[in-house]
PDB file of N, CA, C and O in Angstrom:
ATOM      1  N   UNK A  12      45.983 -17.188 -20.670  1.00 75.00           N
ATOM      2  CA  UNK A  12      45.364 -16.272 -21.051  1.00 75.00           C
ATOM      3  C   UNK A  12      43.689 -16.590 -21.092  1.00 75.00           C
ATOM      4  O   UNK A  12      43.162 -15.978 -20.914  1.00 75.00           O
ATOM      5  N   UNK A  13      43.882 -17.811 -21.825  1.00 71.00           N
ATOM      6  CA  UNK A  13      42.297 -18.847 -22.164  1.00 71.00           C
ATOM      7  C   UNK A  13      42.072 -18.695 -20.549  1.00 71.00           C
ATOM      8  O   UNK A  13      40.650 -19.245 -20.360  1.00 71.00           O
ATOM      9  N   UNK A  14      43.120 -19.327 -19.440  1.00 74.00           N
ATOM     10  CA  UNK A  14      42.523 -19.273 -18.104  1.00 74.00           C
ATOM     11  C   UNK A  14      42.324 -18.566 -17.285  1.00 74.00           C
ATOM     12  O   UNK A  14      41.073 -17.794 -16.722  1.00 74.00           O
ATOM     13  N   UNK A  15      42.617 -16.891 -17.431  1.00 72.00           N
ATOM     14  CA  UNK A  15      41.679 -15.813 -17.353  1.00 72.00           C
ATOM     15  C   UNK A  15      40.791 -15.182 -17.679  1.00 72.00           C
ATOM     16  O   UNK A  15      39.469 -14.600 -17.044  1.00 72.00           O
ATOM     17  N   UNK A  16      40.380 -15.962 -19.405  1.00 75.00           N
ATOM     18  CA  UNK A  16      39.492 -15.285 -19.563  1.00 75.00           C
ATOM     19  C   UNK A  16      37.730 -16.445 -19.042  1.00 75.00           C
ATOM     20  O   UNK A  16      36.620 -16.177 -18.942  1.00 75.00           O
ATOM     21  N   UNK A  17      38.717 -17.621 -18.864  1.00 74.00           N
ATOM     22  CA  UNK A  17      37.934 -18.457 -18.100  1.00 74.00           C
ATOM     23  C   UNK A  17      36.837 -18.529 -16.632  1.00 74.00           C
ATOM     24  O   UNK A  17      35.747 -18.176 -16.410  1.00 74.00           O
ATOM     25  N   UNK A  18      38.412 -17.806 -16.242  1.00 76.00           N
ATOM     26  CA  UNK A  18      37.778 -17.418 -14.869  1.00 76.00           C
ATOM     27  C   UNK A  18      36.890 -15.995 -14.718  1.00 76.00           C
ATOM     28  O   UNK A  18      35.964 -15.697 -13.819  1.00 76.00           O
ATOM     29  N   UNK A  19      37.036 -15.114 -15.954  1.00 78.00           N
ATOM     30  CA  UNK A  19      36.277 -14.431 -15.106  1.00 78.00           C
ATOM     31  C   UNK A  19      35.322 -14.556 -15.648  1.00 78.00           C
ATOM     32  O   UNK A  19      34.062 -13.455 -15.665  1.00 78.00           O
ATOM     33  N   UNK A  20      34.365 -15.475 -17.230  1.00 80.00           N
ATOM     34  CA  UNK A  20      33.138 -16.312 -17.427  1.00 80.00           C
ATOM     35  C   UNK A  20      32.882 -16.584 -16.209  1.00 80.00           C
ATOM     36  O   UNK A  20      31.719 -16.157 -15.880  1.00 80.00           O
ATOM     37  N   UNK A  21      33.486 -17.546 -15.368  1.00 81.00           N
ATOM     38  CA  UNK A  21      33.048 -17.955 -14.373  1.00 81.00           C
ATOM     39  C   UNK A  21      32.592 -17.362 -13.349  1.00 81.00           C
ATOM     40  O   UNK A  21      31.341 -17.394 -12.729  1.00 81.00           O
ATOM     41  N   UNK A  22      33.293 -15.878 -13.050  1.00 81.00           N
ATOM     42  CA  UNK A  22      32.828 -14.875 -11.762  1.00 81.00           C
ATOM     43  C   UNK A  22      31.625 -14.091 -12.615  1.00 81.00           C
ATOM     44  O   UNK A  22      31.043 -13.748 -11.850  1.00 81.00           O
ATOM     45  N   UNK A  23      31.658 -13.895 -13.921  1.00 75.00           N
ATOM     46  CA  UNK A  23      30.357 -13.055 -14.402  1.00 75.00           C
ATOM     47  C   UNK A  23      29.187 -13.996 -14.060  1.00 75.00           C
ATOM     48  O   UNK A  23      28.109 -13.944 -13.734  1.00 75.00           O
ATOM     49  N   UNK A  24      29.302 -15.598 -14.117  1.00 75.00           N
ATOM     50  CA  UNK A  24      28.311 -16.144 -14.279  1.00 75.00           C
ATOM     51  C   UNK A  24      28.063 -16.623 -12.647  1.00 75.00           C
ATOM     52  O   UNK A  24      27.042 -16.693 -12.333  1.00 75.00           O
ATOM     53  N   UNK A  25      28.535 -16.405 -11.665  1.00 82.00           N
ATOM     54  CA  UNK A  25      28.127 -15.929 -10.263  1.00 82.00           C
ATOM     55  C   UNK A  25      27.590 -15.195  -9.992  1.00 82.00           C
ATOM     56  O   UNK A  25      26.898 -15.218  -8.963  1.00 82.00           O
ATOM     57  N   UNK A  26      28.269 -14.022 -10.805  1.00 82.00           N
ATOM     58  CA  UNK A  26      27.764 -12.540 -10.041  1.00 82.00           C
ATOM     59  C   UNK A  26      26.045 -12.922 -11.016  1.00 82.00           C
ATOM     60  O   UNK A  26      25.295 -12.153  -9.828  1.00 82.00           O
ATOM     61  N   UNK A  27      25.949 -13.747 -12.034  1.00 82.00           N
ATOM     62  CA  UNK A  27      24.667 -13.341 -12.554  1.00 82.00           C
ATOM     63  C   UNK A  27      23.815 -14.324 -11.602  1.00 82.00           C
ATOM     64  O   UNK A  27      22.270 -13.297 -11.022  1.00 82.00           O
ATOM     65  N   UNK A  28      24.442 -15.342 -10.748  1.00 87.00           N
ATOM     66  CA  UNK A  28      23.724 -16.210 -10.130  1.00 87.00           C
ATOM     67  C   UNK A  28      22.803 -15.765  -8.711  1.00 87.00           C
ATOM     68  O   UNK A  28      22.247 -15.561  -8.216  1.00 87.00           O
ATOM     69  N   UNK A  29      24.195 -15.283  -8.070  1.00 90.00           N
ATOM     70  CA  UNK A  29      23.832 -14.138  -6.660  1.00 90.00           C
ATOM     71  C   UNK A  29      22.500 -12.348  -6.801  1.00 90.00           C
ATOM     72  O   UNK A  29      22.015 -12.608  -6.473  1.00 90.00           O
ATOM     73  N   UNK A  30      22.759 -12.096  -8.656  1.00 89.00           N
ATOM     74  CA  UNK A  30      21.746 -11.164  -8.775  1.00 89.00           C
ATOM     75  C   UNK A  30      20.634 -11.669  -8.552  1.00 89.00           C
ATOM     76  O   UNK A  30      19.183 -11.280  -8.288  1.00 89.00           O
ATOM     77  N   UNK A  31      20.177 -12.629  -9.411  1.00 91.00           N
ATOM     78  CA  UNK A  31      18.448 -13.432  -9.861  1.00 91.00           C
ATOM     79  C   UNK A  31      18.701 -13.664  -8.473  1.00 91.00           C
ATOM     80  O   UNK A  31      17.246 -13.707  -8.184  1.00 91.00           O
ATOM     81  N   UNK A  32      18.988 -14.962  -7.854  1.00 94.00           N
ATOM     82  CA  UNK A  32      18.890 -15.204  -6.360  1.00 94.00           C
ATOM     83  C   UNK A  32      18.287 -13.385  -5.965  1.00 94.00           C
ATOM     84  O   UNK A  32      17.369 -13.780  -4.606  1.00 94.00           O
ATOM     85  N   UNK A  33      19.195 -12.455  -5.565  1.00 95.00           N
ATOM     86  CA  UNK A  33      18.666 -11.062  -4.530  1.00 95.00           C
ATOM     87  C   UNK A  33      17.643 -10.504  -5.195  1.00 95.00           C
ATOM     88  O   UNK A  33      16.308 -10.372  -4.315  1.00 95.00           O
ATOM     89  N   UNK A  34      17.043 -10.485  -6.749  1.00 95.00           N
ATOM     90  CA  UNK A  34      15.855 -10.565  -7.225  1.00 95.00           C
ATOM     91  C   UNK A  34      14.827 -11.440  -7.060  1.00 95.00           C
ATOM     92  O   UNK A  34      13.604 -10.458  -6.563  1.00 95.00           O
ATOM     93  N   UNK A  35      15.239 -12.593  -6.735  1.00 96.00           N
ATOM     94  CA  UNK A  35      13.517 -13.528  -6.418  1.00 96.00           C
ATOM     95  C   UNK A  35      13.455 -13.454  -4.644  1.00 96.00           C
ATOM     96  O   UNK A  35      12.592 -12.958  -4.596  1.00 96.00           O
ATOM     97  N   UNK A  36      14.708 -12.908  -4.100  1.00 97.00           N
ATOM     98  CA  UNK A  36      14.948 -12.855  -2.683  1.00 97.00           C
ATOM     99  C   UNK A  36      14.376 -11.581  -2.009  1.00 97.00           C
ATOM    100  O   UNK A  36      12.899 -11.561  -1.390  1.00 97.00           O
ATOM    101  N   UNK A  37      14.333 -10.596  -3.449  1.00 97.00           N
ATOM    102  CA  UNK A  37      13.386  -8.840  -2.752  1.00 97.00           C
ATOM    103  C   UNK A  37      11.854  -9.396  -3.478  1.00 97.00           C
ATOM    104  O   UNK A  37      10.605  -8.680  -2.355  1.00 97.00           O
ATOM    105  N   UNK A  38      11.651 -10.075  -4.241  1.00 97.00           N
ATOM    106  CA  UNK A  38       9.552  -9.929  -4.712  1.00 97.00           C
ATOM    107  C   UNK A  38       9.324 -10.987  -3.498  1.00 97.00           C
ATOM    108  O   UNK A  38       8.338 -10.661  -3.004  1.00 97.00           O
ATOM    109  N   UNK A  39       9.675 -12.400  -3.049  1.00 97.00           N
ATOM    110  CA  UNK A  39       9.108 -13.018  -2.169  1.00 97.00           C
ATOM    111  C   UNK A  39       9.524 -11.983  -1.241  1.00 97.00           C
ATOM    112  O   UNK A  39       8.314 -12.308  -0.305  1.00 97.00           O
ATOM    113  N   UNK A  40      10.046 -11.120  -0.546  1.00 98.00           N
ATOM    114  CA  UNK A  40       9.886  -9.991   0.263  1.00 98.00           C
ATOM    115  C   UNK A  40       8.479  -9.135   0.115  1.00 98.00           C
ATOM    116  O   UNK A  40       7.827  -8.838   0.549  1.00 98.00           O
ATOM    117  N   UNK A  41       8.753  -8.808  -0.733  1.00 97.00           N
ATOM    118  CA  UNK A  41       7.396  -7.615  -1.438  1.00 97.00           C
ATOM    119  C   UNK A  41       5.820  -8.431  -1.196  1.00 97.00           C
ATOM    120  O   UNK A  41       4.723  -7.630  -0.862  1.00 97.00           O
ATOM    121  N   UNK A  42       6.171 -10.260  -1.480  1.00 97.00           N
ATOM    122  CA  UNK A  42       4.264 -10.741  -1.475  1.00 97.00           C
ATOM    123  C   UNK A  42       4.587 -10.928   0.123  1.00 97.00           C
ATOM    124  O   UNK A  42       3.271 -10.369   0.251  1.00 97.00           O
ATOM    125  N   UNK A  43       5.445 -10.800   1.076  1.00 98.00           N
ATOM    126  CA  UNK A  43       5.309 -10.792   2.124  1.00 98.00           C
ATOM    127  C   UNK A  43       4.670  -9.644   3.212  1.00 98.00           C
ATOM    128  O   UNK A  43       3.568  -9.647   3.984  1.00 98.00           O
ATOM    129  N   UNK A  44       5.365  -8.638   2.450  1.00 97.00           N
ATOM    130  CA  UNK A  44       4.791  -7.246   2.819  1.00 97.00           C
ATOM    131  C   UNK A  44       3.436  -7.233   2.860  1.00 97.00           C
ATOM    132  O   UNK A  44       2.217  -6.401   3.485  1.00 97.00           O
ATOM    133  N   UNK A  45       3.352  -8.165   1.008  1.00 97.00           N
ATOM    134  CA  UNK A  45       1.194  -7.481   0.507  1.00 97.00           C
ATOM    135  C   UNK A  45       0.770  -8.142   1.996  1.00 97.00           C
ATOM    136  O   UNK A  45      -0.694  -7.820   1.404  1.00 97.00           O
ATOM    137  N   UNK A  46       0.811  -9.869   1.807  1.00 97.00           N
ATOM    138  CA  UNK A  46       0.120 -10.071   2.881  1.00 97.00           C
ATOM    139  C   UNK A  46       0.260  -9.463   4.074  1.00 97.00           C
ATOM    140  O   UNK A  46      -1.537  -9.573   4.715  1.00 97.00           O
ATOM    141  N   UNK A  47       1.312  -9.005   4.626  1.00 97.00           N
ATOM    142  CA  UNK A  47       0.957  -8.676   5.871  1.00 97.00           C
ATOM    143  C   UNK A  47      -0.007  -6.947   6.000  1.00 97.00           C
ATOM    144  O   UNK A  47      -0.439  -6.440   7.367  1.00 97.00           O
ATOM    145  N   UNK A  48       0.223  -6.473   5.263  1.00 97.00           N
ATOM    146  CA  UNK A  48      -0.837  -5.147   4.527  1.00 97.00           C
ATOM    147  C   UNK A  48      -2.195  -5.245   4.086  1.00 97.00           C
ATOM    148  O   UNK A  48      -2.917  -5.285   5.269  1.00 97.00           O
ATOM    149  N   UNK A  49      -2.435  -7.225   4.191  1.00 97.00           N
ATOM    150  CA  UNK A  49      -3.892  -7.219   4.369  1.00 97.00           C
ATOM    151  C   UNK A  49      -4.469  -7.848   4.835  1.00 97.00           C
ATOM    152  O   UNK A  49      -5.517  -7.499   5.198  1.00 97.00           O
ATOM    153  N   UNK A  50      -3.348  -8.503   5.477  1.00 97.00           N
ATOM    154  CA  UNK A  50      -3.794  -8.944   7.353  1.00 97.00           C
ATOM    155  C   UNK A  50      -4.306  -7.462   8.105  1.00 97.00           C
ATOM    156  O   UNK A  50      -4.983  -7.367   8.829  1.00 97.00           O
ATOM    157  N   UNK A  51      -3.152  -5.725   7.915  1.00 97.00           N
ATOM    158  CA  UNK A  51      -3.199  -5.628   8.916  1.00 97.00           C
ATOM    159  C   UNK A  51      -4.748  -4.574   7.926  1.00 97.00           C
ATOM    160  O   UNK A  51      -4.970  -4.406   9.767  1.00 97.00           O
ATOM    161  N   UNK A  52      -4.961  -4.804   7.067  1.00 97.00           N
ATOM    162  CA  UNK A  52      -6.796  -4.089   6.582  1.00 97.00           C
ATOM    163  C   UNK A  52      -7.712  -5.056   7.133  1.00 97.00           C
ATOM    164  O   UNK A  52      -8.362  -3.970   7.438  1.00 97.00           O
ATOM    165  N   UNK A  53      -7.617  -6.055   6.864  1.00 96.00           N
ATOM    166  CA  UNK A  53      -8.408  -7.361   7.499  1.00 96.00           C
ATOM    167  C   UNK A  53      -8.932  -6.498   8.477  1.00 96.00           C
ATOM    168  O   UNK A  53      -9.897  -6.724   9.414  1.00 96.00           O
ATOM    169  N   UNK A  54      -8.007  -6.487   9.175  1.00 96.00           N
ATOM    170  CA  UNK A  54      -8.156  -6.425  11.253  1.00 96.00           C
ATOM    171  C   UNK A  54      -8.932  -5.470  11.471  1.00 96.00           C
ATOM    172  O   UNK A  54      -8.446  -4.412  12.325  1.00 96.00           O
ATOM    173  N   UNK A  55      -8.666  -4.565  10.318  1.00 96.00           N
ATOM    174  CA  UNK A  55      -9.036  -2.647  10.525  1.00 96.00           C
ATOM    175  C   UNK A  55      -8.144  -1.760  11.609  1.00 96.00           C
ATOM    176  O   UNK A  55      -8.780  -0.708  11.758  1.00 96.00           O
ATOM    177  N   UNK A  56      -6.824  -1.842  10.904  1.00 96.00           N
ATOM    178  CA  UNK A  56      -6.163  -1.540  11.900  1.00 96.00           C
ATOM    179  C   UNK A  56      -6.054   0.285  10.551  1.00 96.00           C
ATOM    180  O   UNK A  56      -5.246   1.240  11.284  1.00 96.00           O
ATOM    181  N   UNK A  57      -6.224  -0.307   9.631  1.00 96.00           N
ATOM    182  CA  UNK A  57      -5.940   1.022   8.363  1.00 96.00           C
ATOM    183  C   UNK A  57      -7.051   1.172   7.372  1.00 96.00           C
ATOM    184  O   UNK A  57      -7.677   0.133   7.178  1.00 96.00           O
ATOM    185  N   UNK A  58      -7.106   2.406   6.978  1.00 96.00           N
ATOM    186  CA  UNK A  58      -8.544   2.073   6.581  1.00 96.00           C
ATOM    187  C   UNK A  58      -8.442   1.655   4.785  1.00 96.00           C
ATOM    188  O   UNK A  58      -7.138   1.497   4.467  1.00 96.00           O
ATOM    189  N   UNK A  59      -9.629   1.412   3.642  1.00 96.00           N
ATOM    190  CA  UNK A  59      -8.917   1.448   2.678  1.00 96.00           C
ATOM    191  C   UNK A  59      -8.171   1.733   1.538  1.00 96.00           C
ATOM    192  O   UNK A  59      -7.323   1.439   1.005  1.00 96.00           O
ATOM    193  N   UNK A  60      -8.151   3.402   2.050  1.00 97.00           N
ATOM    194  CA  UNK A  60      -8.245   4.261   0.871  1.00 97.00           C
ATOM    195  C   UNK A  60      -5.954   4.324   1.243  1.00 97.00           C
ATOM    196  O   UNK A  60      -5.293   4.318  -0.013  1.00 97.00           O
ATOM    197  N   UNK A  61      -6.200   3.917   2.355  1.00 97.00           N
ATOM    198  CA  UNK A  61      -4.686   3.460   2.656  1.00 97.00           C
ATOM    199  C   UNK A  61      -3.854   2.308   2.054  1.00 97.00           C
ATOM    200  O   UNK A  61      -3.144   2.046   1.755  1.00 97.00           O
ATOM    201  N   UNK A  62      -5.038   0.951   2.489  1.00 97.00           N
ATOM    202  CA  UNK A  62      -4.656  -0.534   1.997  1.00 97.00           C
ATOM    203  C   UNK A  62      -4.147   0.283   0.795  1.00 97.00           C
ATOM    204  O   UNK A  62      -2.905  -0.851  -0.278  1.00 97.00           O
ATOM    205  N   UNK A  63      -5.310   0.773  -0.037  1.00 97.00           N
ATOM    206  CA  UNK A  63      -4.621   0.489  -1.262  1.00 97.00           C
ATOM    207  C   UNK A  63      -3.857   1.705  -2.248  1.00 97.00           C
ATOM    208  O   UNK A  63      -2.880   1.149  -3.171  1.00 97.00           O
ATOM    209  N   UNK A  64      -3.128   2.676  -1.753  1.00 98.00           N
ATOM    210  CA  UNK A  64      -2.248   3.254  -1.548  1.00 98.00           C
ATOM    211  C   UNK A  64      -0.773   2.517  -1.988  1.00 98.00           C
ATOM    212  O   UNK A  64      -0.204   2.665  -2.222  1.00 98.00           O
ATOM    213  N   UNK A  65      -0.942   1.961  -0.233  1.00 97.00           N
ATOM    214  CA  UNK A  65       0.540   1.013   0.024  1.00 97.00           C
ATOM    215  C   UNK A  65       0.738   0.273  -1.261  1.00 97.00           C
ATOM    216  O   UNK A  65       1.561  -0.548  -1.793  1.00 97.00           O
ATOM    217  N   UNK A  66      -0.623  -0.707  -1.129  1.00 97.00           N
ATOM    218  CA  UNK A  66      -0.803  -1.784  -2.045  1.00 97.00           C
ATOM    219  C   UNK A  66      -0.295  -1.618  -3.632  1.00 97.00           C
ATOM    220  O   UNK A  66       0.566  -2.867  -3.746  1.00 97.00           O
ATOM    221  N   UNK A  67      -1.099  -0.508  -4.296  1.00 98.00           N
ATOM    222  CA  UNK A  67      -0.578   0.001  -5.044  1.00 98.00           C
ATOM    223  C   UNK A  67       1.244   0.207  -5.177  1.00 98.00           C
ATOM    224  O   UNK A  67       1.665   0.255  -6.010  1.00 98.00           O
ATOM    225  N   UNK A  68       1.365   1.219  -4.225  1.00 98.00           N
ATOM    226  CA  UNK A  68       2.975   1.207  -4.506  1.00 98.00           C
ATOM    227  C   UNK A  68       4.248  -0.319  -4.579  1.00 98.00           C
ATOM    228  O   UNK A  68       4.910  -0.492  -5.128  1.00 98.00           O
ATOM    229  N   UNK A  69       3.394  -0.975  -3.372  1.00 98.00           N
ATOM    230  CA  UNK A  69       4.370  -2.940  -3.588  1.00 98.00           C
ATOM    231  C   UNK A  69       4.098  -3.239  -4.574  1.00 98.00           C
ATOM    232  O   UNK A  69       4.777  -3.806  -5.426  1.00 98.00           O
ATOM    233  N   UNK A  70       2.648  -3.565  -5.377  1.00 97.00           N
ATOM    234  CA  UNK A  70       2.904  -3.722  -7.237  1.00 97.00           C
ATOM    235  C   UNK A  70       3.477  -3.620  -7.569  1.00 97.00           C
ATOM    236  O   UNK A  70       4.287  -3.680  -9.137  1.00 97.00           O
ATOM    237  N   UNK A  71       3.633  -1.696  -7.761  1.00 98.00           N
ATOM    238  CA  UNK A  71       4.426  -1.550  -8.728  1.00 98.00           C
ATOM    239  C   UNK A  71       6.171  -1.657  -8.395  1.00 98.00           C
ATOM    240  O   UNK A  71       6.502  -1.822  -9.797  1.00 98.00           O
ATOM    241  N   UNK A  72       6.792  -2.078  -7.283  1.00 97.00           N
ATOM    242  CA  UNK A  72       7.734  -1.899  -7.005  1.00 97.00           C
ATOM    243  C   UNK A  72       8.608  -3.932  -7.397  1.00 97.00           C
ATOM    244  O   UNK A  72       8.788  -3.928  -7.959  1.00 97.00           O
ATOM    245  N   UNK A  73       7.248  -4.372  -7.259  1.00 97.00           N
ATOM    246  CA  UNK A  73       7.210  -5.817  -7.575  1.00 97.00           C
ATOM    247  C   UNK A  73       7.304  -5.845  -8.764  1.00 97.00           C
ATOM    248  O   UNK A  73       8.200  -6.693  -9.979  1.00 97.00           O
ATOM    249  N   UNK A  74       5.978  -5.357  -9.231  1.00 97.00           N
ATOM    250  CA  UNK A  74       6.668  -5.110 -11.358  1.00 97.00           C
ATOM    251  C   UNK A  74       8.218  -4.763 -11.810  1.00 97.00           C
ATOM    252  O   UNK A  74       8.747  -5.418 -12.335  1.00 97.00           O
ATOM    253  N   UNK A  75       8.487  -3.631 -11.280  1.00 97.00           N
ATOM    254  CA  UNK A  75       9.717  -3.381 -11.632  1.00 97.00           C
ATOM    255  C   UNK A  75      10.905  -4.381 -12.329  1.00 97.00           C
ATOM    256  O   UNK A  75      12.094  -4.702 -12.061  1.00 97.00           O
ATOM    257  N   UNK A  76      10.530  -5.096 -10.114  1.00 96.00           N
ATOM    258  CA  UNK A  76      11.801  -6.371  -9.891  1.00 96.00           C
ATOM    259  C   UNK A  76      11.559  -7.389 -10.849  1.00 96.00           C
ATOM    260  O   UNK A  76      12.706  -7.504 -11.424  1.00 96.00           O
ATOM    261  N   UNK A  77       9.964  -7.935 -10.808  1.00 96.00           N
ATOM    262  CA  UNK A  77      10.376  -8.729 -11.827  1.00 96.00           C
ATOM    263  C   UNK A  77      10.719  -8.196 -13.215  1.00 96.00           C
ATOM    264  O   UNK A  77      11.152  -9.589 -14.529  1.00 96.00           O
ATOM    265  N   UNK A  78      10.327  -7.241 -13.504  1.00 95.00           N
ATOM    266  CA  UNK A  78      10.606  -6.799 -15.438  1.00 95.00           C
ATOM    267  C   UNK A  78      12.347  -6.900 -15.540  1.00 95.00           C
ATOM    268  O   UNK A  78      13.176  -7.544 -16.423  1.00 95.00           O
ATOM    269  N   UNK A  79      12.613  -6.834 -14.113  1.00 93.00           N
ATOM    270  CA  UNK A  79      14.484  -6.517 -13.932  1.00 93.00           C
ATOM    271  C   UNK A  79      14.820  -8.174 -14.598  1.00 93.00           C
ATOM    272  O   UNK A  79      16.224  -8.366 -14.810  1.00 93.00           O
ATOM    273  N   UNK A  80      14.551  -9.004 -13.728  1.00 93.00           N
ATOM    274  CA  UNK A  80      14.508 -10.174 -13.317  1.00 93.00           C
ATOM    275  C   UNK A  80      13.889 -10.959 -14.689  1.00 93.00           C
ATOM    276  O   UNK A  80      15.216 -11.885 -14.927  1.00 93.00           O
ATOM    277  N   UNK A  81      13.371 -10.530 -14.856  1.00 93.00           N
ATOM    278  CA  UNK A  81      13.466 -11.737 -16.676  1.00 93.00           C
ATOM    279  C   UNK A  81      13.530 -10.731 -18.152  1.00 93.00           C
ATOM    280  O   UNK A  81      14.308 -12.047 -18.177  1.00 93.00           O
ATOM    281  N   UNK A  82      14.076  -9.829 -17.665  1.00 90.00           N
ATOM    282  CA  UNK A  82      15.459  -8.929 -18.445  1.00 90.00           C
ATOM    283  C   UNK A  82      16.622 -10.033 -18.537  1.00 90.00           C
ATOM    284  O   UNK A  82      17.624 -10.186 -19.815  1.00 90.00           O
ATOM    285  N   UNK A  83      16.830  -9.826 -17.387  1.00 84.00           N
ATOM    286  CA  UNK A  83      18.270 -10.667 -16.839  1.00 84.00           C
ATOM    287  C   UNK A  83      18.615 -12.329 -17.192  1.00 84.00           C
ATOM    288  O   UNK A  83      19.528 -12.742 -17.997  1.00 84.00           O
ATOM    289  N   UNK A  84      16.872 -12.956 -16.831  1.00 84.00           N
ATOM    290  CA  UNK A  84      17.295 -14.322 -17.458  1.00 84.00           C
ATOM    291  C   UNK A  84      17.165 -13.970 -18.624  1.00 84.00           C
ATOM    292  O   UNK A  84      17.906 -15.456 -19.091  1.00 84.00           O
ATOM    293  N   UNK A  85      16.789 -13.342 -19.500  1.00 85.00           N
ATOM    294  CA  UNK A  85      16.863 -13.479 -21.181  1.00 85.00           C
ATOM    295  C   UNK A  85      17.873 -13.455 -21.865  1.00 85.00           C
ATOM    296  O   UNK A  85      18.491 -13.788 -22.419  1.00 85.00           O
ATOM    297  N   UNK A  86      18.642 -12.986 -21.140  1.00 73.00           N
ATOM    298  CA  UNK A  86      20.156 -12.174 -21.205  1.00 73.00           C
ATOM    299  C   UNK A  86      21.147 -13.404 -21.084  1.00 73.00           C
ATOM    300  O   UNK A  86      22.302 -13.860 -21.695  1.00 73.00           O
TER     301      UNK A  86
END
């Protein structure tokens, strides 16, 4: 019985590590998208209005993911 509980605890820890890594990877991807978006705007390929709109969407998503990561790490 104790072995099963310990096994479940280890599995939960591994799942937590995987979730944390996925959230961090998603944040890095969003930062990469922001860089590409800025480059596209600076190259004159998209207007400022479109850039600002897309930037805000990416920032909102990044904040959401960061909050999930923060909440999970606190638990």
